[in-house]
Coordinates of C-alpha atoms and ligand atoms in Angstrom, one line a residue:
X1 CA -7.6 94.3 -143.3
X2 CA -10.0 92.0 -141.8
X3 CA -11.6 92.7 -138.0
X4 CA -10.0 92.5 -135.0
X5 CA -11.0 88.9 -133.4
X6 CA -9.4 86.2 -130.5
X7 CA -6.9 85.7 -132.6
X8 CA -5.6 89.0 -134.7
X9 CA -2.2 91.1 -134.1
X10 CA -2.0 94.3 -132.1
X11 CA 0.5 95.4 -133.7
X12 CA 0.8 99.5 -132.3
X13 CA 0.4 100.6 -135.8
X14 CA -3.2 99.4 -136.0
X15 CA -2.5 95.6 -138.2
X16 CA -4.1 92.6 -137.7
X17 CA -4.9 89.7 -139.6
X18 CA -7.2 88.8 -140.8
X19 CA -9.0 85.2 -139.5
X20 CA -8.2 82.0 -142.2
X21 CA -9.6 79.0 -141.2
X22 CA -8.8 76.2 -142.5
X23 CA -11.8 75.0 -144.3
X24 CA -13.1 71.4 -143.5
X25 CA -15.4 70.3 -145.7
X26 CA -13.1 67.9 -147.4
X27 CA -12.8 66.1 -144.4
X28 CA -14.5 63.4 -143.7
X29 CA -15.3 62.3 -140.0
X30 CA -18.1 59.3 -138.9
X31 CA -20.1 60.0 -136.4
X32 CA -18.6 56.7 -134.4
X33 CA -15.4 54.1 -134.9
X34 CA -15.1 51.2 -133.9
X35 CA -12.1 48.9 -133.6
X36 CA -9.9 48.0 -136.7
X37 CA -8.9 43.9 -136.6
X38 CA -8.3 41.4 -138.9
X39 CA -8.8 44.0 -141.3
X40 CA -12.6 45.0 -141.0
X41 CA -14.1 47.8 -138.3
X42 CA -16.0 45.2 -135.4
X43 CA -17.8 46.3 -132.7
X44 CA -15.9 46.6 -129.8
X45 CA -17.8 43.8 -127.1
X46 CA -19.3 45.1 -124.6
X47 CA -20.2 47.7 -127.0
X48 CA -18.3 50.3 -124.4
X49 CA -17.9 54.2 -126.4
X50 CA -16.0 56.7 -125.2
X51 CA -16.6 60.1 -126.8
X52 CA -13.2 61.8 -128.5
X53 CA -13.5 66.6 -127.9
X54 CA -12.0 68.7 -130.2
X55 CA -10.0 70.9 -126.9
X56 CA -10.8 74.2 -128.7
X57 CA -14.0 75.1 -128.7
X58 CA -15.0 71.5 -126.3
X59 CA -17.3 69.7 -128.4
X60 CA -17.0 66.0 -129.3
X61 CA -15.7 65.3 -131.9
X62 CA -16.9 61.6 -132.5
X63 CA -17.4 58.8 -129.9
X64 CA -15.1 55.8 -130.1
X65 CA -14.8 51.9 -129.2
X66 CA -13.4 51.1 -125.9
X67 CA -12.1 47.6 -126.1
X68 CA -11.6 45.5 -123.3
X69 CA -9.6 42.0 -122.3
X70 CA -12.0 40.3 -125.4
X71 CA -11.3 43.3 -127.9
X72 CA -7.2 42.7 -127.2
X73 CA -6.9 39.0 -127.4
X74 CA -8.5 39.5 -131.1
X75 CA -6.6 41.7 -131.6
X76 CA -3.9 40.0 -130.7
X77 CA -4.6 36.7 -132.4
X78 CA -5.1 38.2 -135.5
X79 CA -2.2 39.9 -135.6
X80 CA -0.8 36.2 -134.6
X81 CA -2.5 34.9 -137.1
X82 CA -1.0 36.8 -139.5
X83 CA 2.2 37.1 -139.0
X84 CA 2.6 33.0 -139.4
X85 CA 0.8 32.6 -141.9
X86 CA 0.9 35.9 -144.4
X87 CA 3.3 38.9 -143.4
X88 CA 5.9 36.7 -141.4
X89 CA 6.6 34.8 -144.1
X90 CA 6.1 37.7 -147.5
X91 CA 9.6 38.1 -149.2
X92 CA 10.7 41.3 -148.1
X93 CA 10.4 43.3 -151.5
X94 CA 6.9 42.2 -151.6
X95 CA 6.4 44.0 -147.7
X96 CA 8.3 47.4 -149.3
X97 CA 5.4 47.8 -152.0
X98 CA 2.8 47.6 -149.0
X99 CA 4.0 50.3 -147.4
X100 CA 4.9 52.3 -149.9
X101 CA 1.0 52.5 -150.7
X102 CA 0.1 52.9 -147.1
X103 CA 3.0 56.1 -147.6
X104 CA 1.2 57.5 -151.3
X105 CA -1.9 57.1 -149.5
X106 CA -1.3 58.8 -146.8
X107 CA 0.5 62.3 -148.9
X108 CA -3.3 62.0 -151.0
X109 CA -5.2 62.4 -147.9
X110 CA -2.8 64.9 -146.4
X111 CA -5.2 67.9 -146.3
X112 CA -7.7 65.2 -144.7
X113 CA -5.6 64.0 -142.5
X114 CA -3.9 67.4 -141.2
X115 CA -7.5 69.2 -140.8
X116 CA -8.2 66.3 -138.6
X117 CA -5.3 66.3 -136.3
X118 CA -6.4 69.9 -135.2
X119 CA -9.2 69.2 -134.9
X120 CA -8.6 66.3 -132.6
X121 CA -5.2 67.5 -130.6
X122 CA -5.4 71.4 -131.1
X123 CA -2.5 71.6 -132.5
X124 CA -1.7 74.3 -135.4
X125 CA -2.9 74.0 -139.0
X126 CA 0.4 74.9 -139.9
X127 CA 2.0 72.1 -138.0
X128 CA -0.1 69.1 -138.3
X129 CA 0.1 70.4 -142.4
X130 CA 3.7 70.7 -142.3
X131 CA 5.1 68.9 -140.0
X132 CA 3.5 65.8 -138.6
X133 CA 1.9 64.4 -142.0
X134 CA 5.1 64.5 -144.2
X135 CA 7.0 63.5 -141.9
X136 CA 4.6 60.2 -141.2
X137 CA 4.4 59.9 -144.3
X138 CA 8.2 60.0 -144.8
X139 CA 8.9 57.0 -142.3
X140 CA 6.5 54.8 -144.6
X141 CA 8.5 55.6 -147.3
X142 CA 11.7 55.7 -145.6
X143 CA 10.9 52.4 -143.8
X144 CA 9.5 50.7 -147.0
X145 CA 13.1 51.2 -149.1
X146 CA 14.7 48.7 -146.5
X147 CA 11.9 46.0 -145.8
X148 CA 14.0 43.9 -148.7
X149 CA 17.3 45.2 -147.3
X150 CA 17.9 43.8 -144.2
X151 CA 20.7 41.9 -144.5
X152 CA 22.5 45.0 -145.9
X153 CA 22.1 46.9 -143.2
X154 CA 22.9 44.3 -140.6
X155 CA 25.4 42.2 -142.9
X156 CA 26.3 38.7 -141.5
X157 CA 23.7 39.6 -139.0
X158 CA 21.2 36.8 -139.7
X159 CA 18.1 39.5 -139.4
X160 CA 14.9 38.5 -138.3
X161 CA 11.7 40.0 -137.2
X162 CA 10.1 39.6 -134.0
X163 CA 6.8 37.9 -134.0
X164 CA 3.9 40.3 -133.0
X165 CA 4.3 43.6 -131.2
X166 CA 2.7 45.7 -128.3
X167 CA 2.3 49.7 -129.9
X168 CA 0.9 52.0 -127.5
X169 CA 1.2 56.1 -128.2
X170 CA 0.6 59.5 -126.6
X171 CA -1.3 62.8 -127.5
X172 CA 1.3 64.5 -128.3
X173 CA 2.0 63.6 -132.3
X174 CA -1.1 61.1 -132.5
X175 CA 0.1 59.9 -135.7
X176 CA 3.6 61.0 -136.3
X177 CA 3.9 58.4 -133.0
X178 CA 1.8 55.6 -134.7
X179 CA 4.2 56.1 -138.3
X180 CA 6.9 55.9 -135.9
X181 CA 5.8 52.7 -134.7
X182 CA 4.1 50.8 -137.4
X183 CA 6.3 51.3 -140.9
X184 CA 9.7 49.5 -139.1
X185 CA 8.0 46.5 -137.5
X186 CA 5.5 46.6 -140.9
X187 CA 9.7 46.1 -143.4
X188 CA 10.5 44.0 -141.0
X189 CA 7.8 41.1 -141.0
X190 CA 6.4 42.1 -137.0
X191 CA 2.4 42.8 -137.0
X192 CA 1.8 45.0 -134.7
X193 CA -1.5 45.8 -132.6
X194 CA -1.9 49.9 -131.8
X195 CA -3.4 51.5 -128.8
X196 CA -3.6 55.5 -129.8
X197 CA -3.9 58.2 -126.2
X198 CA -7.6 58.3 -125.5
X199 CA -7.5 62.0 -126.4
X200 CA -7.2 61.8 -129.8
X201 CA -7.8 58.6 -132.2
X202 CA -8.9 60.0 -134.7
X203 CA -5.9 60.1 -137.5
X204 CA -5.1 56.3 -136.4
X205 CA -8.5 55.6 -136.8
X206 CA -8.3 57.4 -140.2
X207 CA -4.7 55.2 -141.0
X208 CA -6.3 52.0 -139.9
X209 CA -9.3 53.5 -143.6
X210 CA -6.1 54.1 -145.7
X211 CA -4.4 50.8 -144.5
X212 CA -7.7 48.9 -145.3
X213 CA -7.6 50.8 -148.6
X214 CA -3.8 49.4 -149.3
X215 CA -4.9 46.0 -149.7
X216 CA -2.5 44.9 -146.4
X217 CA -3.2 41.1 -145.3
X218 CA -5.5 41.5 -143.1
X219 CA -4.8 41.2 -138.9
X220 CA -0.9 42.9 -140.3
X221 CA -1.9 45.9 -138.3
X222 CA -4.9 46.3 -136.1
X223 CA -5.9 49.6 -134.5
X224 CA -8.1 49.2 -131.1
X225 CA -9.1 52.7 -129.2
X226 CA -9.4 52.9 -125.6
X227 CA -8.2 54.3 -122.8
X228 CA -4.7 53.2 -120.3
X229 CA -6.4 50.0 -119.6
X230 CA -6.5 49.3 -122.3
X231 CA -3.0 50.3 -123.2
X232 CA -2.3 48.1 -119.6
X233 CA -3.6 45.0 -121.5
X234 CA -1.7 45.0 -124.0
X235 CA 0.5 45.1 -122.3
X236 CA 0.2 42.0 -120.5
X237 CA -1.1 40.0 -123.7
X238 CA 1.2 36.3 -123.2
X239 CA 1.1 36.5 -126.7
X240 CA 2.7 39.3 -127.4
X241 CA 7.1 39.7 -128.8
X242 CA 7.3 43.3 -128.0
X243 CA 6.2 46.5 -127.0
X244 CA 7.2 49.7 -128.0
X245 CA 5.2 52.5 -125.6
X246 CA 5.3 56.1 -125.8
X247 CA 4.2 57.8 -122.9
X248 CA 5.4 59.5 -120.0
X249 CA 7.9 58.2 -117.3
X250 CA 5.4 56.7 -114.7
X251 CA 3.6 54.9 -117.6
X252 CA 6.9 54.0 -118.8
X253 CA 8.2 52.5 -114.8
X254 CA 4.6 50.5 -114.7
X255 CA 5.6 49.1 -119.0
X256 CA 8.9 47.7 -117.2
X257 CA 7.9 46.1 -114.2
X258 CA 5.2 45.0 -115.8
X259 CA 7.0 42.8 -118.4
X260 CA 9.8 42.4 -116.3
X261 CA 10.7 38.3 -116.3
X262 CA 8.8 37.7 -119.5
X263 CA 11.1 37.4 -122.4
X264 CA 8.8 40.2 -124.2
X265 CA 11.7 43.3 -125.4
X266 CA 10.3 46.4 -125.1
X267 CA 11.3 50.2 -126.6
X268 CA 10.2 52.9 -124.2
X269 CA 10.4 56.5 -125.3
X270 CA 9.3 59.0 -122.2
X271 CA 10.0 62.0 -121.0
X272 CA 12.5 64.7 -121.3
X273 CA 12.8 68.2 -120.0
X274 CA 15.7 69.4 -122.2
X275 CA 18.4 72.3 -121.9
X276 CA 18.0 75.3 -124.7
X277 CA 21.7 76.4 -124.0
X278 CA 22.1 79.8 -125.7
X279 CA 26.1 81.1 -125.0
X280 CA 27.7 85.1 -125.8
X281 CA 29.2 84.9 -129.0
X282 CA 25.5 83.2 -131.0
X283 CA 23.2 84.7 -133.5
X284 CA 21.0 86.1 -131.0
X285 CA 18.0 86.4 -134.1
X286 CA 18.6 82.6 -134.5
X287 CA 18.4 81.5 -131.2
X288 CA 15.3 84.2 -130.3
X289 CA 13.6 81.6 -133.4
X290 CA 14.9 78.7 -131.7
X291 CA 13.8 79.2 -128.5
X292 CA 10.3 80.4 -129.3
X293 CA 10.4 77.1 -131.7
X294 CA 11.6 74.4 -129.0
X295 CA 9.5 75.6 -126.1
X296 CA 5.5 77.2 -127.8
X297 CA 5.8 74.9 -131.0
X298 CA 2.4 71.9 -130.3
X299 CA 2.1 73.7 -127.2
X300 CA 4.5 72.3 -125.9
X301 CA 3.1 68.6 -125.7
X302 CA 6.8 68.6 -127.1
X303 CA 9.5 65.1 -125.8
X304 CA 11.7 67.6 -126.6
X305 CA 10.5 70.2 -126.1
X306 CA 13.3 72.6 -125.2
X307 CA 11.5 74.5 -121.7
X308 CA 14.8 74.8 -119.9
X309 CA 16.6 77.5 -121.1
X310 CA 20.0 78.6 -120.3
X311 CA 21.4 81.4 -121.6
X312 CA 25.3 83.6 -119.8
X313 CA 25.4 86.0 -118.4
X314 CA 26.6 89.1 -120.1
X315 CA 24.1 88.6 -122.7
X316 CA 20.8 87.6 -121.2
X317 CA 19.6 91.2 -120.6
X318 CA 19.4 91.7 -124.0
X319 CA 17.8 87.8 -124.8
X320 CA 15.2 87.2 -122.4
X321 CA 14.2 91.3 -123.8
X322 CA 13.5 89.7 -128.0
X323 CA 12.4 86.7 -126.3
X324 CA 9.6 88.9 -124.1
X325 CA 9.1 91.0 -127.3
X326 CA 9.5 88.3 -129.6
X327 CA 6.3 86.3 -127.6
X328 CA 4.1 89.4 -128.0
X329 CA 3.9 88.6 -131.9
X330 CA 2.8 84.7 -131.2
X331 CA -1.3 84.1 -132.1
X332 CA -2.6 81.9 -129.2
X333 CA -6.1 80.9 -131.1
X334 CA -8.1 78.4 -133.4
X335 CA -6.2 75.3 -134.7
X336 CA -7.9 75.3 -138.3
X337 CA -6.7 79.1 -138.4
X338 CA -3.6 79.1 -140.6
X339 CA -2.1 82.3 -138.9
X340 CA -2.4 80.7 -135.5
X341 CA 1.6 79.7 -133.5
X342 CA -0.6 78.5 -130.1
X343 CA -3.5 76.0 -130.4
X344 CA -5.3 74.0 -128.0
X345 CA -3.9 72.8 -124.5
X346 CA -4.6 69.3 -125.5
X347 CA -7.7 68.3 -123.1
X348 CA -8.6 69.5 -119.8
X349 CA -7.2 67.8 -117.8
X350 CA -3.4 69.0 -119.3
X351 CA -4.3 72.8 -118.8
X352 CA -5.2 71.8 -115.1
X353 CA -1.3 70.4 -115.0
X354 CA 0.2 74.0 -116.5
X355 CA -2.3 75.8 -114.4
X356 CA -0.8 73.9 -111.7
X357 CA 3.1 74.5 -112.8
X358 CA 2.7 77.8 -113.0
X359 CA 1.1 78.2 -109.2
X360 CA 3.8 76.0 -108.3
X361 CA 6.5 77.9 -109.9
X362 CA 5.2 81.1 -107.8
X363 CA 5.1 79.7 -104.6
X364 CA 8.2 78.4 -105.9
X365 CA 9.8 82.4 -105.4
X366 CA 10.0 82.2 -109.4
X367 CA 9.0 85.4 -111.5
X368 CA 6.2 84.7 -114.3
X369 CA 5.8 87.0 -117.3
X370 CA 3.5 85.6 -120.4
X371 CA 2.3 87.9 -123.2
X372 CA -0.3 90.0 -122.7
X373 CA -2.6 88.2 -126.3
X374 CA -6.2 87.2 -125.2
X375 CA -7.1 83.7 -125.2
X376 CA -10.5 82.5 -126.1
X377 CA -13.2 82.0 -124.0
X378 CA -14.0 78.6 -125.1
X379 CA -11.5 75.5 -125.6
X380 CA -8.1 74.7 -123.3
X381 CA -5.6 78.1 -124.3
X382 CA -2.7 78.5 -121.8
X383 CA 0.0 82.2 -123.1
X384 CA 3.3 81.7 -123.7
X385 CA 5.2 81.7 -120.2
X386 CA 8.4 82.3 -119.3
X387 CA 10.2 81.7 -115.8
X388 CA 12.1 84.2 -114.7
X389 CA 14.8 83.5 -111.4
X390 CA 14.1 79.4 -111.3
X391 CA 17.0 77.6 -109.4
X392 CA 18.0 74.4 -110.5
X393 CA 16.0 72.6 -107.4
X394 CA 12.6 74.5 -108.0
X395 CA 10.1 72.3 -109.0
X396 CA 9.6 73.9 -112.6
X397 CA 13.4 73.5 -113.3
X398 CA 13.3 69.6 -112.6
X399 CA 9.2 68.3 -113.5
X400 CA 8.8 68.0 -117.0
X401 CA 5.8 70.1 -117.2
X402 CA 4.3 69.3 -121.3
X403 CA 2.8 73.4 -121.7
X404 CA 4.7 76.4 -122.9
X405 CA 6.3 77.3 -119.9
X406 CA 10.1 78.3 -120.1
X407 CA 11.8 78.3 -117.3
X408 CA 15.5 80.5 -117.8
X409 CA 18.6 80.1 -115.9
X410 CA 21.9 81.6 -116.1
X411 CA 25.4 81.1 -116.3
X412 CA 29.2 82.2 -116.8
X413 CA 31.7 78.8 -117.8
X414 CA 30.8 75.8 -120.2
X415 CA 31.2 73.4 -117.2
X416 CA 28.7 75.5 -115.5
X417 CA 26.1 75.0 -117.9
X418 CA 27.0 71.7 -118.5
X419 CA 27.4 70.2 -114.9
X420 CA 23.3 72.2 -114.6
X421 CA 22.3 70.8 -118.1
X422 CA 23.1 67.0 -116.5
X423 CA 21.7 67.6 -113.1
X424 CA 17.6 66.4 -114.0
X425 CA 17.0 62.9 -114.0
X426 CA 16.0 63.7 -117.4
X427 CA 17.7 63.4 -121.0
X428 CA 16.3 63.5 -124.1
X429 CA 17.7 66.3 -125.8
X430 CA 19.4 69.9 -125.2
X431 CA 20.2 72.4 -128.0
X432 CA 23.4 74.4 -128.5
X433 CA 23.0 77.9 -130.1
X434 CA 27.6 79.1 -130.1
X435 CA 29.2 80.0 -133.5
X436 CA 32.4 77.8 -132.4
X437 CA 31.9 74.8 -133.7
X438 CA 34.8 73.4 -130.9
X439 CA 32.3 74.5 -128.0
X440 CA 29.5 72.5 -130.2
X441 CA 31.3 69.5 -130.4
X442 CA 32.5 69.8 -126.8
X443 CA 29.2 70.1 -125.4
X444 CA 27.6 66.6 -127.6
X445 CA 29.8 64.5 -125.9
X446 CA 29.2 65.9 -122.5
X447 CA 25.4 66.6 -122.7
X448 CA 23.8 63.6 -121.4
X449 CA 20.3 63.2 -123.5
X450 CA 20.1 61.2 -127.0
X451 CA 20.1 63.7 -129.4
X452 CA 21.8 67.3 -129.0
X453 CA 20.8 70.1 -131.6
X454 CA 22.9 72.9 -132.1
X455 CA 22.2 76.1 -133.7
X456 CA 18.7 74.6 -134.6
X457 CA 16.2 72.9 -132.6
X458 CA 13.1 70.7 -133.2
X459 CA 14.2 69.0 -135.9
X460 CA 12.9 65.8 -137.0
X461 CA 13.7 63.2 -140.0
X462 CA 12.7 59.4 -140.7
X463 CA 16.6 58.3 -141.5
X464 CA 17.9 60.1 -138.1
X465 CA 17.4 57.9 -134.7
X466 CA 15.6 58.9 -131.8
X467 CA 15.5 58.4 -127.5
X468 CA 17.3 58.9 -124.5
X469 CA 19.7 58.7 -122.1
X470 CA 18.1 57.8 -118.4
X471 CA 14.5 58.0 -117.2
X472 CA 13.9 59.4 -120.7
X473 CA 13.9 55.4 -121.9
X474 CA 15.7 53.3 -124.2
X475 CA 15.6 52.4 -127.5
X476 CA 15.9 54.5 -130.0
X477 CA 13.4 54.8 -133.2
X478 CA 14.3 56.4 -136.5
X479 CA 17.2 55.4 -139.0
X480 CA 18.4 51.9 -138.8
X481 CA 19.2 52.1 -135.1
X482 CA 15.0 51.6 -135.0
X483 CA 14.9 49.2 -137.5
X484 CA 17.0 46.2 -135.5
X485 CA 14.2 47.4 -132.1
X486 CA 12.2 44.9 -134.8
X487 CA 14.4 41.9 -135.0
X488 CA 16.9 39.8 -133.2
X489 CA 19.9 38.4 -134.6
Ligands
NAP501 P1 0.8 58.8 -120.9 O1 0.3 59.1 -119.9 O2 2.0 57.8 -120.4 O3 0.2 57.7 -122.2 C1 1.3 57.2 -123.6 C2 -0.2 56.3 -123.9 O4 -0.3 55.0 -122.6 C3 -1.6 56.2 -124.2 O5 -2.0 55.8 -124.7 C4 -2.5 55.7 -122.8 O6 -3.7 55.7 -122.8 C5 -1.5 54.2 -122.1 N1 -1.6 54.4 -121.1 C6 -1.4 55.3 -119.8 N2 -2.3 54.1 -118.7 C7 -1.3 53.2 -119.0 C8 -0.8 51.1 -119.1 N3 -1.3 51.3 -116.9 N4 -0.4 50.4 -119.5 C9 -0.3 51.0 -120.4 N5 0.0 52.2 -120.9 C10 -0.6 52.7 -120.5 O7 1.9 59.6 -121.5 P2 0.4 61.5 -122.2 O8 0.1 61.8 -121.4 O9 -0.2 60.6 -123.3 O10 1.5 61.7 -123.0 C11 2.7 62.4 -122.6 C12 3.7 61.9 -122.5 O11 4.9 61.6 -123.7 C13 5.2 63.7 -122.0 O12 5.9 62.8 -120.4 C14 6.6 63.4 -122.6 O13 7.3 63.4 -122.9 C15 6.5 61.6 -123.3 N6 6.4 61.6 -124.7 C16 7.9 60.8 -125.5 C17 8.1 61.0 -126.7 C18 9.8 60.3 -126.8 O14 9.5 60.1 -127.6 N7 10.4 60.3 -125.8 C19 7.6 61.1 -127.7 C20 6.1 62.0 -127.1 C21 5.9 61.9 -125.7 P3 -4.8 57.0 -122.2 O15 -4.8 58.0 -123.6 O16 -5.9 56.0 -122.7 O17 -4.1 57.4 -121.3
MG502 MG1 -9.4 64.7 -129.5

């Protein structure tokens, strides 16, 4: 047994996990990153850089270029040129080869990408290693296969590329969101300008290195870093054919207003507040694992997080007790430790937002419960949290918190839970736990959510479409639907 650390488990038997930190010596990180435009890393016009921080220890990892209007213009010009001269004309089978090559290079560098993802964004290495990076590579593999089969995917419809896509992504799945955006766009023959989130630009910049190494023609993928202003400049650029955005509903609305009246197409993947519904006939222990995974996975920084739990009243006390017991065993701490379940909150600003919601919940009269684990003194961390005695009108029930915070309500009948689950501005995802198939089918047709998981949660696959209803946005990513978002007919 190792020495007790902030990461150790304190079971009554006195057992504890020894620290199991992932090695960081194998990764290559530069002190400064430039913009990736037209196949080269170039300095930003104004010479401005911002710092990206490791949220687990508050140390600066690298400085990253801030793109201004001139840089956005250059990137869009490079993308347009590549579209007209090379990529738009290239046979699908040839495009597919490049996309495969990118996927293979991502696999080869998977370990390095996973470590950098955890350092820059705070997510546990177990997740970046086993979920984010393999899924990101799988998206490139999957869409590579479609590049020469678009006419079979959409028979008799003569699919054509749109042109240049401006793509803007959030900080919760940095490399995965880049893959969701770039892979289908390229498979369909579009070129892209991608803007990663300010707090997590590094894996997108590593992807730029991979793209350079793959020999992809210059200008097909351009990656420009910066803040929200850089994103807005990209959205408003007149030579963009499509905006693909994943992020908050507030910014999604700004984008929709900005492109109204233009010919730009758009897909918006926005916020969520999913209902996770447990019936009394559910396999309760599995459901408890699913609830834990649904809300505490990736610190609750998940648009489709199962953040509202509904438990059938007659099993509520038992489920809540089991949840509390399981929460006690969760390890909060160093994202690079392989035993860590809950890593660092992505930024100080996000931690403040979460802490503010904890206060709002208490002020609204809900009962707060947190596990008793220790958390590191340095860095941005939050204990796994439950809110009991909540009601439908509470802000903590209606608003997206984007942290490891679960609200709990009970219900008696199927009709009641459907009404409560749907009574929310969002509609991205939901979960149903029951032994009965007929109950599942009844709910999947009535829940207004893009994805409904049954007896599981947070499962992703490149072949299945993902996207929202209502204020969770429109358009789908993944699968054939994800292709059609980058084509016109
Ligand atoms: P955000 O603040 O909306 O930012 C998303 C991206 O947009 C970032 O790259 C951001 O740049 C940029 N941006 C900010 N203001 C902009 C503007 N006026 N015009 C154009 N771009 C702008 O969201 P976030 O806080 O990063 O991410 C969390 C949100 O994303 C949550 O609401 C979550 O539910 C949602 N999300 C949805 C999905 C889905 O598939 N539906 C998936 C993941 C996340 P900066 O980083 O520099 O601010
Ligand atoms: Mg960072």
